[in-house]
Amino acid sequence: MKKIGLDIGSSSLGWFIDKNKKGVVTFETGMSKGQSGGYTSPTKDRREARSKRNLIRARKYRKWELLKVLLNGYVPLTETEMNEWCHYKKGKQRKFPESEQFLKWLACDFTYQNGEKYKNPYELRVKSLDSNLSKHEFGRALYHLVQRRGYKDIGERDQETEKQIQRRGESGFQSALDGNRTVAEALVKGFLDKGERARNQYPYREEYRKELELICESQGYSTDLNDKGEYADKFVKNLWKAIIWQRPLKSQKGNIGKCTLEPSKLRCPISHPAFEIFRALQFINTIKYFDTNGEKQSLNSDLRNKLFIDLFLKQDGNFKFQEIKKFLDKHSVSVYKYNYPINPKNNQYETSVAGMPICKSLIYLFGDSAQQALLDIEKFNIGNAPKIKGGYSIYDIWHIVFDFDEQHLEKFGQEKLVIENVIRKRKGEDISVSPLVELKRKFLQGYSDVSLKAICKIIPFLKEGYLYNEAVVLAKIPYLIGADWKSFKQIILDVLKESNKRYQEKLMIASISNNLIDKHKGQTRATIDGNEDGSFAYKDFSYTITEKDVEDVKNACRNHFGDKTWNETKNQDDIIQKVALEYQDYFYDQKRAYRKTETLTEIFNSLLKEKNINLNGELYHHSNRENLYNKNLHVNFKTGEKYLPKYKDTEREILPIPYIDSIKNPMFNKSMSIVRKLLNELIINGEIDQETEVTVELARELNDNNVRAAIERYQKERRDNREKIRKFLEQYNEEESRTLNVEDNIPLFELWTEQIFEETEDESRNKIQNKNRLDILREKEDVKRYELWTEQKGQCMYTGKMISISQLFSNEIDVEHTIPRSILPDNTMANQTVAFAKYNRDIKAARTPFYCENFSKDTPNGTSISPRLDNWRKLRDYYKIQYETRRRAKGAEDENSKNKRIQDKHYFKLHFEYWNDKLNRFEAEEIKDSWARRQLVDTQMVSKYAREYLKLYFKKVAVQKGSITAEFRKIFGFQEQDEIKSRDKHTHHAIDAAVLTMIPTNSSYREEVLKEYYIAVENKDKRKMDDLRKKMIPPFFNVQSLIKEIESTTLIVNYQKDKILQQTSRTVRKRGKIQYVKNKQGEFTPL
């Protein structure tokens, strides 16, 4: 079977097919990095140019619209001239009117009618307030309004808008406006009369509307409104439409994703009151308390209802779980402990809980009728919901607030709902604002995973206390059964309870069985590859499991649960027996397939049929999700079957276009597009087919912009710290006459600085105050930093003794692994500390810190470990708070603020995860199989998408983490243990792709190899390293020859779009005029 490795980066793609074909493709990244460090799309210039053209076109259309109104005697322009300018005819160029009268009219020169000549249109606009103008003068004043119609205030406040508003006050424009009637009068008296520029101000659209009304009234036109709120005078209405009115933004409704449960329905906005109720009930149902026996118990129905109505419905924003605890303690018989984490520093529940700002505001505005409508919201839809005020229901009011702009919303509130404005203080001033406008400003952007239709079906079961996954399964049954629901309800609920119990049990049995099967497949794979002497039961389909196999089953059960949990499990024999049966069935199976588990829906349906209850349709399932890329497949409209596209010449199936609506990451999409081009070419040429095994590694920079920015910030911070450490070590080598490998000792020194505490003890148990490590790392001078670090001491996490700087680089100190690598194949910094070698090798040995005798008490071998973790706990809790507070927007936010919040969220999450992992490894009471699996699996979202896309064609697709690839580079000999990976040549991508084809795809076998490797490295056992390398590499395979061949024969393909039509030079123009510059010969040439 062929294997292909793909090393996918943001601007490069390395590929390797076994030992036959290889290559590297470089291309322009989907996002360009700017000088300031941010990323921009390569289409930015095009987009900005289009925006400018659209703006110019919109202004031109407005002028044309006004001139059509003014053609009736207000402008010296004929209809023919107007048509020649604004209507395009094929083969004929548009012509701007060039009649003498029109040009004079534009110049405010009305001498052609024996009128005046004005310096500028502003004077004409001011004159129009108190004097009657001629029709042409009136028309020219209106034409100036359409040229400068002000900025529309849409209620949002981004950074640039705030600057402009501030500048209104600083420039004197606001004070000039306060002392005059209109914008024109303020500009003339406040600026033009003083010889200052008038155009560089920031007037609002509303201020121009008031000026238009004043001018029209002064010239004898009525500005009264009719019953519809429109101008009664048709001429004034047409002027308003041409000058002031702005077309609403194009709806983005088509970009909203589809519901995961109702694929034909759009997802529900998170600002909808039904979603707030749905979210609150979900959370309430997860709350458990511990009874006197330490067992988890759910809240009773009355307590859940009280909690929802008396607490959740009154929360305007996010709040802490501590408030829920206080409420429950007040309404419960006893004070209980709950299933949410407690901050040990203040003994408080710090979990953040989402409030219900929209529901609370609706109840505040419309009273008890709104509250009752909200409590029954799932029973109605927009057509039959009860009216709460003015003939409008909760649904109607939400839709109006969601869709209307603030101006129309205020008007609607006053006229239809009789809601008067309220006075609010804003920067010391009283401002009148509509309560509906305040409600709209509380609407957060975003959408749920499910639709309103699905939410309304799920809510009734959430109200009964069911968890989300159970409520989803039950949600459709009342609609499928119809009138029989009431009579069958209790039977169905009992069946669901039994189904859930069976599902969890089967899931657990299958998980343990598949771990055993995975290990056997790893041994089989090694046998086939020639890396092992043989595998038991290989192609023996009559094999019966032995006592040794049963022992393996017992060990697998223990590893799945963990030692502590397994010892407390009562039905051990039953679990062992069921796993053994599944394991035996695997050996009898000629396909030797992994054990599959029925879904909860399938088990539920099966049990219902046993009760003679038949459902006419499919149930919801919370985890059902088809491949996102399936929509890109071709469809046979007769059968509805989906199939891959075919290459026209060979009729071979190929990969479809990788773009889908739900992934808007240009960098990832560009890389996947190049992958498609490469793979399709290889498929067409017969180099690979659907049976080819594909192994992929994706670069971290292929994440979206905000995640990428957070990762880069985190990595830069670590790089800067390492650079300071590198300088210190070089200085230390020089002054102490030591011979240290600087690169090797950077991680060692990082671990040492992590373990520095503000207060430590020397050998005589005397207290020593230390300088904070962050203060030290901020120092720039090498000598001062050296002196500070030699004066200060680090502390061994296990013994509590100090580690001096001289000891740090001696054999007295080990870089130990918190959870031994024989248990967990984890070589990350989160699993490492520096400790005294004697304690690490003789006392801790292969144990975890929790089982060290001095973990929670002082012993002769060392003081208690647990108190020393407090400093790390503070760091973890700090980063957790920073992360939690940035998970949700605190209110309306502009794009820049939103991006900054999301970037900070991911940045603090990286820090939180590091310290949380570090602490968890010290406090872990048991190590389960799932821990090891987590270390070997790439959990990036983009990795999941890449795998789904490739699975459209290939049967076997594996995704490897970059850190795992790095380890196997060293195992196979592509890179020495202490060597830094060379990135000088593009061929390193092809080398990584070659490594990917050699990494075992079987997770158990891969884990076993890594454990052997780590033990050999830890013991510095070169013989064992060589034996492992020989075992992994096929006979007669020479790694160095392969590297040389790749570097000497690999052709680097630089993929670029056709640039024949790309503009390479242009003539510089200003206001349409070519700009010239004088050359050395004194001649003027275009710039």
GROMACS .gro file of C-alpha atoms in nm, residues 45 51 64 67 121 134 138 156 174 257 312 398 473 498 500 513 523 542 613 641 710 729 781 803 842 851 1000 1028 1082:
model
   29
   45ASP     CA    1  -0.592   4.660  -0.248
   51SER     CA    2  -1.487   5.058  -0.220
   64TRP     CA    3  -2.837   6.238  -1.074
   67LEU     CA    4  -3.097   6.670  -1.070
  121PRO     CA    5  -2.229   7.768  -0.195
  134SER     CA    6  -3.456   8.231  -0.730
  138PHE     CA    7  -3.248   7.735  -0.452
  156GLU     CA    8  -2.186   5.253   1.710
  174GLN     CA    9  -1.949   7.199   1.802
  257GLY     CA   10  -2.523   2.888   0.897
  312PHE     CA   11  -3.171   3.409   3.609
  398TRP     CA   12  -3.789   4.122   1.914
  473VAL     CA   13  -3.348   1.294   2.168
  498GLU     CA   14  -3.280   0.292   3.021
  500ASN     CA   15  -2.905   0.641   2.828
  513SER     CA   16  -1.220  -0.295   2.364
  523GLN     CA   17   0.166  -0.543   1.687
  542SER     CA   18  -1.050  -1.912   1.490
  613ILE     CA   19  -4.418   0.232   1.982
  641GLU     CA   20  -2.679   1.026  -0.460
  710ALA     CA   21  -0.243   3.509   1.993
  729LEU     CA   22   2.436   3.149   2.967
  781GLU     CA   23   2.205   4.439   3.108
  803ILE     CA   24   1.909   2.494   4.381
  842ASP     CA   25   1.593   0.698   4.420
  851TYR     CA   26   0.209   0.933   4.547
 1000PRO     CA   27   0.321   0.450   1.260
 1028LEU     CA   28   1.493   0.122   1.823
 1082GLY     CA   29   1.553   6.951  -1.744
   0.00000   0.00000   0.00000
